[in-house]
PDB file of C-alpha atoms and ligand atoms in Angstrom:
ATOM      1  CA  THR A   7      69.005  84.804 115.114  1.00 56.00           C
ATOM      2  CA  ARG A   8      70.719  87.741 113.014  1.00 54.00           C
ATOM      3  CA  PRO A   9      70.132  88.228 109.360  1.00 55.00           C
ATOM      4  CA  GLU A  10      73.216  86.609 107.108  1.00 58.00           C
ATOM      5  CA  ALA A  11      73.126  90.193 105.266  1.00 57.00           C
ATOM      6  CA  LEU A  12      74.564  91.996 108.276  1.00 57.00           C
ATOM      7  CA  PRO A  13      78.054  91.081 109.369  1.00 68.00           C
ATOM      8  CA  TYR A  14      78.455  90.123 113.027  1.00 89.00           C
ATOM      9  CA  ASP A  15      80.755  88.492 112.451  1.00 93.00           C
ATOM     10  CA  LEU A  16      82.869  90.361 115.470  1.00 96.00           C
ATOM     11  CA  ALA A  17      80.797  89.550 117.710  1.00 95.00           C
ATOM     12  CA  GLY A  18      82.121  88.604 121.363  1.00 93.00           C
ATOM     13  CA  VAL A  19      85.958  89.551 120.402  1.00 97.00           C
ATOM     14  CA  ARG A  20      87.405  92.459 122.321  1.00 98.00           C
ATOM     15  CA  VAL A  21      89.413  95.149 119.991  1.00 98.00           C
ATOM     16  CA  LEU A  22      91.596  97.783 121.556  1.00 98.00           C
ATOM     17  CA  ILE A  23      92.317 100.886 119.064  1.00 98.00           C
ATOM     18  CA  SER A  24      94.619 103.733 119.233  1.00 98.00           C
ATOM     19  CA  ALA A  25      94.065 106.992 117.677  1.00 97.00           C
ATOM     20  CA  GLY A  26      94.828 110.240 116.742  1.00 96.00           C
ATOM     21  CA  GLY A  27      97.712 112.141 116.959  1.00 97.00           C
ATOM     22  CA  THR A  28     100.040 112.485 119.997  1.00 98.00           C
ATOM     23  CA  ARG A  29     100.971 115.715 121.638  1.00 98.00           C
ATOM     24  CA  GLU A  30     104.333 116.280 123.530  1.00 98.00           C
ATOM     25  CA  ALA A  31     104.273 118.775 125.813  1.00 98.00           C
ATOM     26  CA  LEU A  32     106.846 121.857 125.738  1.00 97.00           C
ATOM     27  CA  ASP A  33     105.807 123.651 128.717  1.00 97.00           C
ATOM     28  CA  PRO A  34     102.211 124.115 130.434  1.00 97.00           C
ATOM     29  CA  VAL A  35     100.399 125.835 127.124  1.00 97.00           C
ATOM     30  CA  ARG A  36     103.050 124.577 124.568  1.00 97.00           C
ATOM     31  CA  TYR A  37     103.222 120.547 122.363  1.00 98.00           C
ATOM     32  CA  LEU A  38     104.463 119.362 119.712  1.00 98.00           C
ATOM     33  CA  GLY A  39     102.326 117.333 117.717  1.00 97.00           C
ATOM     34  CA  ASN A  40     100.867 116.128 114.219  1.00 95.00           C
ATOM     35  CA  HIS A  41      98.334 116.578 111.676  1.00 91.00           C
ATOM     36  CA  SER A  42      96.274 113.116 112.398  1.00 91.00           C
ATOM     37  CA  SER A  43      92.357 113.704 112.304  1.00 91.00           C
ATOM     38  CA  GLY A  44      91.936 110.936 113.536  1.00 93.00           C
ATOM     39  CA  LYS A  45      89.314 109.779 111.760  1.00 93.00           C
ATOM     40  CA  GLN A  46      90.705 105.956 110.306  1.00 93.00           C
ATOM     41  CA  GLY A  47      90.785 105.141 113.930  1.00 95.00           C
ATOM     42  CA  TYR A  48      87.634 106.397 114.896  1.00 96.00           C
ATOM     43  CA  ALA A  49      86.060 104.760 111.458  1.00 95.00           C
ATOM     44  CA  LEU A  50      87.473 101.293 112.799  1.00 96.00           C
ATOM     45  CA  ALA A  51      85.877 101.858 116.242  1.00 98.00           C
ATOM     46  CA  ARG A  52      82.503 102.695 115.067  1.00 97.00           C
ATOM     47  CA  VAL A  53      82.865  99.702 112.219  1.00 96.00           C
ATOM     48  CA  ALA A  54      84.378  97.089 114.823  1.00 97.00           C
ATOM     49  CA  ALA A  55      81.267  97.955 117.087  1.00 97.00           C
ATOM     50  CA  GLN A  56      78.508  97.785 114.721  1.00 96.00           C
ATOM     51  CA  ARG A  57      79.760  94.506 113.772  1.00 96.00           C
ATOM     52  CA  GLY A  58      79.751  93.203 117.460  1.00 95.00           C
ATOM     53  CA  ALA A  59      83.290  93.682 118.490  1.00 97.00           C
ATOM     54  CA  ALA A  60      83.786  95.341 122.376  1.00 97.00           C
ATOM     55  CA  VAL A  61      85.714  97.717 121.505  1.00 98.00           C
ATOM     56  CA  THR A  62      88.032 100.663 123.040  1.00 98.00           C
ATOM     57  CA  LEU A  63      89.654 103.335 121.550  1.00 98.00           C
ATOM     58  CA  VAL A  64      92.412 105.304 122.854  1.00 98.00           C
ATOM     59  CA  SER A  65      92.151 108.826 121.832  1.00 98.00           C
ATOM     60  CA  GLY A  66      94.623 111.136 121.990  1.00 98.00           C
ATOM     61  CA  ALA A  67      94.017 114.633 119.410  1.00 97.00           C
ATOM     62  CA  VAL A  68      91.991 114.366 116.815  1.00 95.00           C
ATOM     63  CA  SER A  69      89.646 116.492 114.975  1.00 91.00           C
ATOM     64  CA  GLU A  70      87.083 113.807 114.592  1.00 76.00           C
ATOM     65  CA  PRO A  71      83.727 114.976 115.964  1.00 72.00           C
ATOM     66  CA  GLY A  72      82.129 113.059 118.443  1.00 84.00           C
ATOM     67  CA  ALA A  73      83.202 109.596 119.793  1.00 89.00           C
ATOM     68  CA  PRO A  74      81.273 106.449 117.942  1.00 93.00           C
ATOM     69  CA  ALA A  75      78.226 104.739 119.499  1.00 92.00           C
ATOM     70  CA  ALA A  76      79.058 101.544 122.248  1.00 94.00           C
ATOM     71  CA  VAL A  77      82.757 102.078 122.161  1.00 97.00           C
ATOM     72  CA  ASP A  78      84.382 102.953 125.441  1.00 98.00           C
ATOM     73  CA  ILE A  79      86.681 105.896 124.949  1.00 97.00           C
ATOM     74  CA  VAL A  80      89.924 106.774 126.924  1.00 97.00           C
ATOM     75  CA  HIS A  81      91.306 109.914 126.241  1.00 97.00           C
ATOM     76  CA  VAL A  82      96.007 110.509 126.239  1.00 98.00           C
ATOM     77  CA  ASP A  83      98.094 113.063 125.544  1.00 98.00           C
ATOM     78  CA  SER A  84     101.590 111.717 125.059  1.00 98.00           C
ATOM     79  CA  ALA A  85     103.098 108.400 123.638  1.00 98.00           C
ATOM     80  CA  VAL A  86     104.346 107.832 126.946  1.00 98.00           C
ATOM     81  CA  GLU A  87     100.300 108.199 127.959  1.00 98.00           C
ATOM     82  CA  LEU A  88      99.623 106.158 125.188  1.00 98.00           C
ATOM     83  CA  SER A  89     101.632 103.410 126.066  1.00 98.00           C
ATOM     84  CA  ARG A  90     100.702 103.379 129.350  1.00 98.00           C
ATOM     85  CA  GLU A  91      97.060 102.908 128.303  1.00 98.00           C
ATOM     86  CA  MET A  92      97.517 100.486 125.788  1.00 98.00           C
ATOM     87  CA  THR A  93      99.943  98.554 127.579  1.00 98.00           C
ATOM     88  CA  ALA A  94      97.663  98.303 130.591  1.00 98.00           C
ATOM     89  CA  ARG A  95      94.661  96.883 128.191  1.00 98.00           C
ATOM     90  CA  ALA A  96      96.485  94.757 126.264  1.00 98.00           C
ATOM     91  CA  ALA A  97      96.175  91.543 127.713  1.00 98.00           C
ATOM     92  CA  ASP A  98      92.671  91.736 127.682  1.00 98.00           C
ATOM     93  CA  SER A  99      92.179  92.389 124.232  1.00 98.00           C
ATOM     94  CA  ASP A 100      91.697  90.054 121.084  1.00 98.00           C
ATOM     95  CA  VAL A 101      92.705  92.887 118.812  1.00 98.00           C
ATOM     96  CA  ILE A 102      94.794  95.768 118.618  1.00 99.00           C
ATOM     97  CA  ILE A 103      95.084  98.049 116.389  1.00 98.00           C
ATOM     98  CA  MET A 104      98.006 100.746 116.366  1.00 98.00           C
ATOM     99  CA  ALA A 105      96.002 103.780 114.232  1.00 97.00           C
ATOM    100  CA  ALA A 106      97.378 106.580 116.518  1.00 98.00           C
ATOM    101  CA  ALA A 107     100.292 108.904 114.211  1.00 97.00           C
ATOM    102  CA  VAL A 108     102.768 108.277 117.107  1.00 98.00           C
ATOM    103  CA  ALA A 109     105.547 110.938 117.925  1.00 98.00           C
ATOM    104  CA  ASP A 110     108.496 109.615 117.651  1.00 98.00           C
ATOM    105  CA  PHE A 111     110.207 111.996 119.644  1.00 98.00           C
ATOM    106  CA  ARG A 112     109.160 114.122 122.496  1.00 98.00           C
ATOM    107  CA  PRO A 113     111.337 117.018 124.188  1.00 98.00           C
ATOM    108  CA  VAL A 114     113.639 116.100 126.959  1.00 97.00           C
ATOM    109  CA  GLY A 115     112.595 117.907 129.637  1.00 94.00           C
ATOM    110  CA  VAL A 116     109.029 119.462 129.917  1.00 96.00           C
ATOM    111  CA  ALA A 117     109.160 123.799 131.283  1.00 95.00           C
ATOM    112  CA  ASP A 118     107.218 123.472 134.994  1.00 97.00           C
ATOM    113  CA  ALA A 119     106.292 127.474 133.522  1.00 96.00           C
ATOM    114  CA  LYS A 120     105.617 129.409 129.975  1.00 95.00           C
ATOM    115  CA  ILE A 121     109.197 129.689 128.345  1.00 93.00           C
ATOM    116  CA  LYS A 122     109.669 133.032 127.713  1.00 92.00           C
ATOM    117  CA  LYS A 123     110.704 134.567 124.300  1.00 91.00           C
ATOM    118  CA  GLY A 124     113.875 136.192 126.109  1.00 87.00           C
ATOM    119  CA  ALA A 125     116.033 138.671 124.255  1.00 87.00           C
ATOM    120  CA  GLU A 126     118.721 135.579 122.990  1.00 89.00           C
ATOM    121  CA  GLY A 127     116.867 134.494 120.771  1.00 88.00           C
ATOM    122  CA  PRO A 128     114.868 131.035 120.684  1.00 89.00           C
ATOM    123  CA  ALA A 129     116.754 127.877 122.242  1.00 88.00           C
ATOM    124  CA  PRO A 130     117.168 124.770 120.418  1.00 92.00           C
ATOM    125  CA  ILE A 131     114.883 121.984 121.559  1.00 95.00           C
ATOM    126  CA  GLU A 132     116.056 118.690 122.581  1.00 97.00           C
ATOM    127  CA  LEU A 133     114.286 115.627 122.090  1.00 98.00           C
ATOM    128  CA  THR A 134     114.782 112.205 123.087  1.00 98.00           C
ATOM    129  CA  THR A 135     112.658 108.816 121.631  1.00 98.00           C
ATOM    130  CA  ASN A 136     109.660 107.947 122.249  1.00 98.00           C
ATOM    131  CA  PRO A 137     108.949 104.155 122.891  1.00 98.00           C
ATOM    132  CA  ASP A 138     107.487 101.860 119.962  1.00 98.00           C
ATOM    133  CA  ILE A 139     103.954 100.699 121.241  1.00 98.00           C
ATOM    134  CA  LEU A 140     103.499  98.695 118.522  1.00 98.00           C
ATOM    135  CA  ALA A 141     107.040  96.650 118.935  1.00 98.00           C
ATOM    136  CA  GLY A 142     106.402  96.797 122.347  1.00 98.00           C
ATOM    137  CA  LEU A 143     103.090  95.024 121.845  1.00 98.00           C
ATOM    138  CA  VAL A 144     104.591  92.478 119.591  1.00 98.00           C
ATOM    139  CA  ARG A 145     107.316  91.744 122.023  1.00 98.00           C
ATOM    140  CA  ALA A 146     105.094  91.678 124.812  1.00 98.00           C
ATOM    141  CA  ARG A 147     103.179  89.058 123.236  1.00 98.00           C
ATOM    142  CA  GLY A 148     106.548  87.173 121.795  1.00 98.00           C
ATOM    143  CA  ALA A 149     107.506  87.460 125.689  1.00 98.00           C
ATOM    144  CA  ASP A 150     103.701  85.760 126.856  1.00 97.00           C
ATOM    145  CA  GLU A 151     102.682  88.831 128.651  1.00 97.00           C
ATOM    146  CA  ILE A 152      99.850  88.872 126.232  1.00 98.00           C
ATOM    147  CA  GLY A 153      97.656  86.373 124.554  1.00 97.00           C
ATOM    148  CA  ALA A 154      99.827  84.093 121.864  1.00 97.00           C
ATOM    149  CA  SER A 155      96.590  84.282 119.363  1.00 97.00           C
ATOM    150  CA  THR A 156      96.646  87.979 119.474  1.00 98.00           C
ATOM    151  CA  VAL A 157      95.972  89.779 116.578  1.00 98.00           C
ATOM    152  CA  ILE A 158      98.619  92.973 116.296  1.00 98.00           C
ATOM    153  CA  VAL A 159      97.328  95.660 113.369  1.00 98.00           C
ATOM    154  CA  GLY A 160     100.054  98.177 112.589  1.00 98.00           C
ATOM    155  CA  PHE A 161      99.668 101.074 109.870  1.00 97.00           C
ATOM    156  CA  ALA A 162     102.175 103.303 107.814  1.00 95.00           C
ATOM    157  CA  ALA A 163     101.650 105.880 105.888  1.00 89.00           C
ATOM    158  CA  GLU A 164     104.694 105.975 103.075  1.00 89.00           C
ATOM    159  CA  THR A 165     105.190 108.667 100.385  1.00 84.00           C
ATOM    160  CA  GLY A 166     108.324 106.780  98.824  1.00 81.00           C
ATOM    161  CA  ASP A 167     111.505 108.159  98.589  1.00 85.00           C
ATOM    162  CA  ALA A 168     115.049 107.919  96.248  1.00 85.00           C
ATOM    163  CA  ASP A 169     115.839 104.513  97.970  1.00 85.00           C
ATOM    164  CA  ALA A 170     112.563 102.616  97.533  1.00 84.00           C
ATOM    165  CA  GLY A 171     108.678 103.139  96.506  1.00 88.00           C
ATOM    166  CA  VAL A 172     105.716 103.034  99.252  1.00 88.00           C
ATOM    167  CA  LEU A 173     105.201  99.280  99.217  1.00 91.00           C
ATOM    168  CA  ASP A 174     109.240  98.753  99.407  1.00 93.00           C
ATOM    169  CA  HIS A 175     109.014 100.865 102.499  1.00 94.00           C
ATOM    170  CA  GLY A 176     106.272  99.026 104.045  1.00 95.00           C
ATOM    171  CA  ARG A 177     107.402  95.349 103.612  1.00 96.00           C
ATOM    172  CA  ALA A 178     110.276  96.687 105.406  1.00 96.00           C
ATOM    173  CA  LYS A 179     107.811  97.904 108.266  1.00 97.00           C
ATOM    174  CA  LEU A 180     106.378  95.019 108.557  1.00 98.00           C
ATOM    175  CA  ARG A 181     109.188  93.273 108.728  1.00 97.00           C
ATOM    176  CA  ARG A 182     110.802  95.453 111.609  1.00 97.00           C
ATOM    177  CA  LYS A 183     107.509  95.981 113.443  1.00 97.00           C
ATOM    178  CA  GLY A 184     106.682  91.897 113.577  1.00 97.00           C
ATOM    179  CA  CYS A 185     102.790  92.524 113.575  1.00 98.00           C
ATOM    180  CA  ASP A 186     100.600  90.172 111.579  1.00 98.00           C
ATOM    181  CA  LEU A 187      98.896  92.755 109.225  1.00 98.00           C
ATOM    182  CA  LEU A 188     100.515  96.343 108.100  1.00 98.00           C
ATOM    183  CA  VAL A 189      98.218  98.934 106.415  1.00 97.00           C
ATOM    184  CA  VAL A 190      99.777 101.281 104.586  1.00 95.00           C
ATOM    185  CA  ASN A 191      98.875 104.283 102.692  1.00 90.00           C
ATOM    186  CA  ALA A 192     100.539 105.490 100.308  1.00 85.00           C
ATOM    187  CA  VAL A 193     100.914 109.670 100.376  1.00 82.00           C
ATOM    188  CA  GLY A 194     102.062 112.613  98.924  1.00 71.00           C
ATOM    189  CA  GLU A 195     103.376 112.908  95.428  1.00 53.00           C
ATOM    190  CA  GLY A 196     106.303 109.291  95.527  1.00 41.00           C
ATOM    191  CA  ARG A 197     102.832 106.891  94.867  1.00 42.00           C
ATOM    192  CA  ALA A 198     106.121 104.694  92.646  1.00 36.00           C
ATOM    193  CA  PHE A 199     104.341 101.603  92.550  1.00 38.00           C
ATOM    194  CA  GLY A 200     100.721 103.132  93.362  1.00 37.00           C
ATOM    195  CA  THR A 201      98.636 102.880  90.558  1.00 41.00           C
ATOM    196  CA  ALA A 202      95.220 104.963  90.040  1.00 39.00           C
ATOM    197  CA  ASP A 203      92.945 103.059  91.746  1.00 45.00           C
ATOM    198  CA  ASN A 204      95.098 101.543  94.584  1.00 55.00           C
ATOM    199  CA  ALA A 205      94.822 103.628  97.982  1.00 82.00           C
ATOM    200  CA  GLY A 206      97.365 101.325  99.596  1.00 87.00           C
ATOM    201  CA  TRP A 207      97.818  97.841 100.818  1.00 93.00           C
ATOM    202  CA  LEU A 208      97.322  95.325 103.140  1.00 96.00           C
ATOM    203  CA  LEU A 209     100.425  94.083 104.352  1.00 98.00           C
ATOM    204  CA  HIS A 210     100.051  89.720 106.473  1.00 98.00           C
ATOM    205  CA  ALA A 211     103.268  88.496 108.161  1.00 97.00           C
ATOM    206  CA  ASP A 212     102.751  85.553 105.916  1.00 97.00           C
ATOM    207  CA  GLY A 213     103.548  87.693 103.006  1.00 97.00           C
ATOM    208  CA  THR A 214      99.949  88.004 101.343  1.00 97.00           C
ATOM    209  CA  GLU A 215      99.584  91.364  99.627  1.00 96.00           C
ATOM    210  CA  THR A 216      96.061  93.235  98.955  1.00 94.00           C
ATOM    211  CA  GLY A 217      95.743  96.238  97.097  1.00 91.00           C
ATOM    212  CA  LEU A 218      93.132  98.657  98.953  1.00 89.00           C
ATOM    213  CA  PRO A 219      90.908 100.740  96.479  1.00 85.00           C
ATOM    214  CA  TYR A 220      90.368 103.946  97.101  1.00 83.00           C
ATOM    215  CA  GLY A 221      87.689 104.481  99.080  1.00 86.00           C
ATOM    216  CA  SER A 222      86.036 106.426 102.555  1.00 87.00           C
ATOM    217  CA  LYS A 223      87.360 105.692 106.087  1.00 89.00           C
ATOM    218  CA  THR A 224      84.206 103.339 106.868  1.00 91.00           C
ATOM    219  CA  LEU A 225      84.908 101.574 103.489  1.00 92.00           C
ATOM    220  CA  MET A 226      88.837 101.393 104.879  1.00 92.00           C
ATOM    221  CA  ALA A 227      87.570 100.503 108.149  1.00 94.00           C
ATOM    222  CA  SER A 228      85.467  97.596 106.918  1.00 95.00           C
ATOM    223  CA  ARG A 229      88.352  95.929 104.445  1.00 95.00           C
ATOM    224  CA  ILE A 230      90.640  96.244 107.616  1.00 96.00           C
ATOM    225  CA  LEU A 231      87.949  94.586 110.107  1.00 97.00           C
ATOM    226  CA  ASP A 232      87.262  91.900 107.046  1.00 96.00           C
ATOM    227  CA  GLU A 233      91.124  90.538 107.042  1.00 96.00           C
ATOM    228  CA  VAL A 234      91.258  91.046 111.052  1.00 97.00           C
ATOM    229  CA  ALA A 235      88.412  88.705 111.138  1.00 96.00           C
ATOM    230  CA  ALA A 236      89.774  85.867 109.827  1.00 96.00           C
ATOM    231  CA  LEU A 237      92.789  85.948 111.331  1.00 97.00           C
ATOM    232  CA  VAL A 238      90.894  85.629 114.758  1.00 97.00           C
ATOM    233  CA  PRO A 239      90.985  82.709 116.242  1.00 94.00           C
ATOM    234  CA  ASP A 240      87.558  80.274 115.944  1.00 84.00           C
ATOM    235  CA  ARG A 241      85.615  81.227 119.350  1.00 72.00           C
TER     236      ARG A 241
HETATM  237  N1  LIG B 309     104.019 103.349 116.207  1.00 63.40           N
HETATM  238  C1  LIG B 309     103.938 103.112 117.447  1.00 63.40           C
HETATM  239  N2  LIG B 309     105.309 103.934 118.559  1.00 63.40           N
HETATM  240  C2  LIG B 309     105.833 104.712 118.208  1.00 63.40           C
HETATM  241  C3  LIG B 309     105.938 105.289 116.626  1.00 63.40           C
HETATM  242  C4  LIG B 309     105.087 104.335 115.946  1.00 63.40           C
HETATM  243  O1  LIG B 309     103.223 102.161 118.395  1.00 63.40           O
HETATM  244  N3  LIG B 309     106.419 105.650 118.981  1.00 63.40           N
HETATM  245  C5  LIG B 309     103.428 102.573 115.140  1.00 63.40           C
HETATM  246  C6  LIG B 309     101.920 103.187 114.703  1.00 63.40           C
HETATM  247  O2  LIG B 309     100.992 103.691 115.727  1.00 63.40           O
HETATM  248  C7  LIG B 309     101.951 102.592 113.275  1.00 63.40           C
HETATM  249  C8  LIG B 309     103.108 102.131 112.998  1.00 63.40           C
HETATM  250  O3  LIG B 309     103.861 102.310 114.419  1.00 63.40           O
HETATM  251  O4  LIG B 309     100.758 101.746 113.482  1.00 63.40           O
HETATM  252  C9  LIG B 309     104.334 102.708 112.315  1.00 63.40           C
HETATM  253  O5  LIG B 309     103.931 104.025 112.307  1.00 63.40           O
HETATM  254  P1  LIG B 309     105.157 104.605 111.254  1.00 63.40           P
HETATM  255  O6  LIG B 309     105.566 106.244 112.090  1.00 63.40           O
HETATM  256  O7  LIG B 309     105.134 104.896 110.340  1.00 63.40           O
HETATM  257  O8  LIG B 309     106.830 104.362 111.884  1.00 63.40           O
HETATM  258  P2  LIG B 309     108.042 104.425 112.552  1.00 63.40           P
HETATM  259  O9  LIG B 309     108.779 102.544 113.021  1.00 63.40           O
HETATM  260  O10 LIG B 309     107.849 105.401 113.310  1.00 63.40           O
HETATM  261  O11 LIG B 309     109.099 104.529 111.022  1.00 63.40           O
HETATM  262  P3  LIG B 309     109.085 106.071 110.907  1.00 63.40           P
HETATM  263  O12 LIG B 309     110.723 106.077 110.904  1.00 63.40           O
HETATM  264  O13 LIG B 309     108.500 106.000 108.824  1.00 63.40           O
HETATM  265  O14 LIG B 309     108.268 107.182 110.821  1.00 63.40           O
HETATM  266 CA1  LIG B 310     106.753 107.652 113.126  1.00 63.40          CA
END
């Protein structure tokens, strides 16, 4: 038997996590990307594995050095690849966490050869919309393509703006995405509803809202997984 103090509460739970940023190719050497460090997704993978989960981490580009121990890692570049790898594993997962920073758009075409600067100056980059992976996973669950009890978690980094605060944007996004839990991080200056000790909120589909105090990504991961563990049906 294990000591009570060790939370081994995710033993046997299959957890699929996306982390990092996607890279949308322009040509063989260039891409459109973002500043995601991957740290929160990697921390979730590490802590979930420590709590006994069988973890698969689908990782885009990260600045996080090193893979967490005892975690299966799959590397991807683009949002389309990430979508494919997540969708392929979704039916074999009990928990799916979309911590990746997915590019909303990608260039319409990828040039076969390196784009030259030429004499006529820059050409505009035409973009098209990437699949919404999180919304697609929720739809797949609704269509019985993945288990009805699969727990689906999304992330949102919000600044708040003239129309609404961070929390309002988070609530609207939770409704739009239809996931079970949305981790809302308050970023930047527009922290209209934020209090000094809140780094964000955990918003549940049932309307429950928990403040997330400032803390390390590891501590955040533990708090998020506490709520996730409570949503996983008894095994
Ligand atoms: N996400 C996704 N697929 C996308 C875009 C986002 O799965 N194409 C996921 C992210 O991994 C995250 C959640 O959706 O878990 C919210 O991402 P966010 O960019 O905040 O949401 P969007 O719907 O793209 O809204 P916004 O206009 O605020 O960017
Ligand atoms: Ca987005």
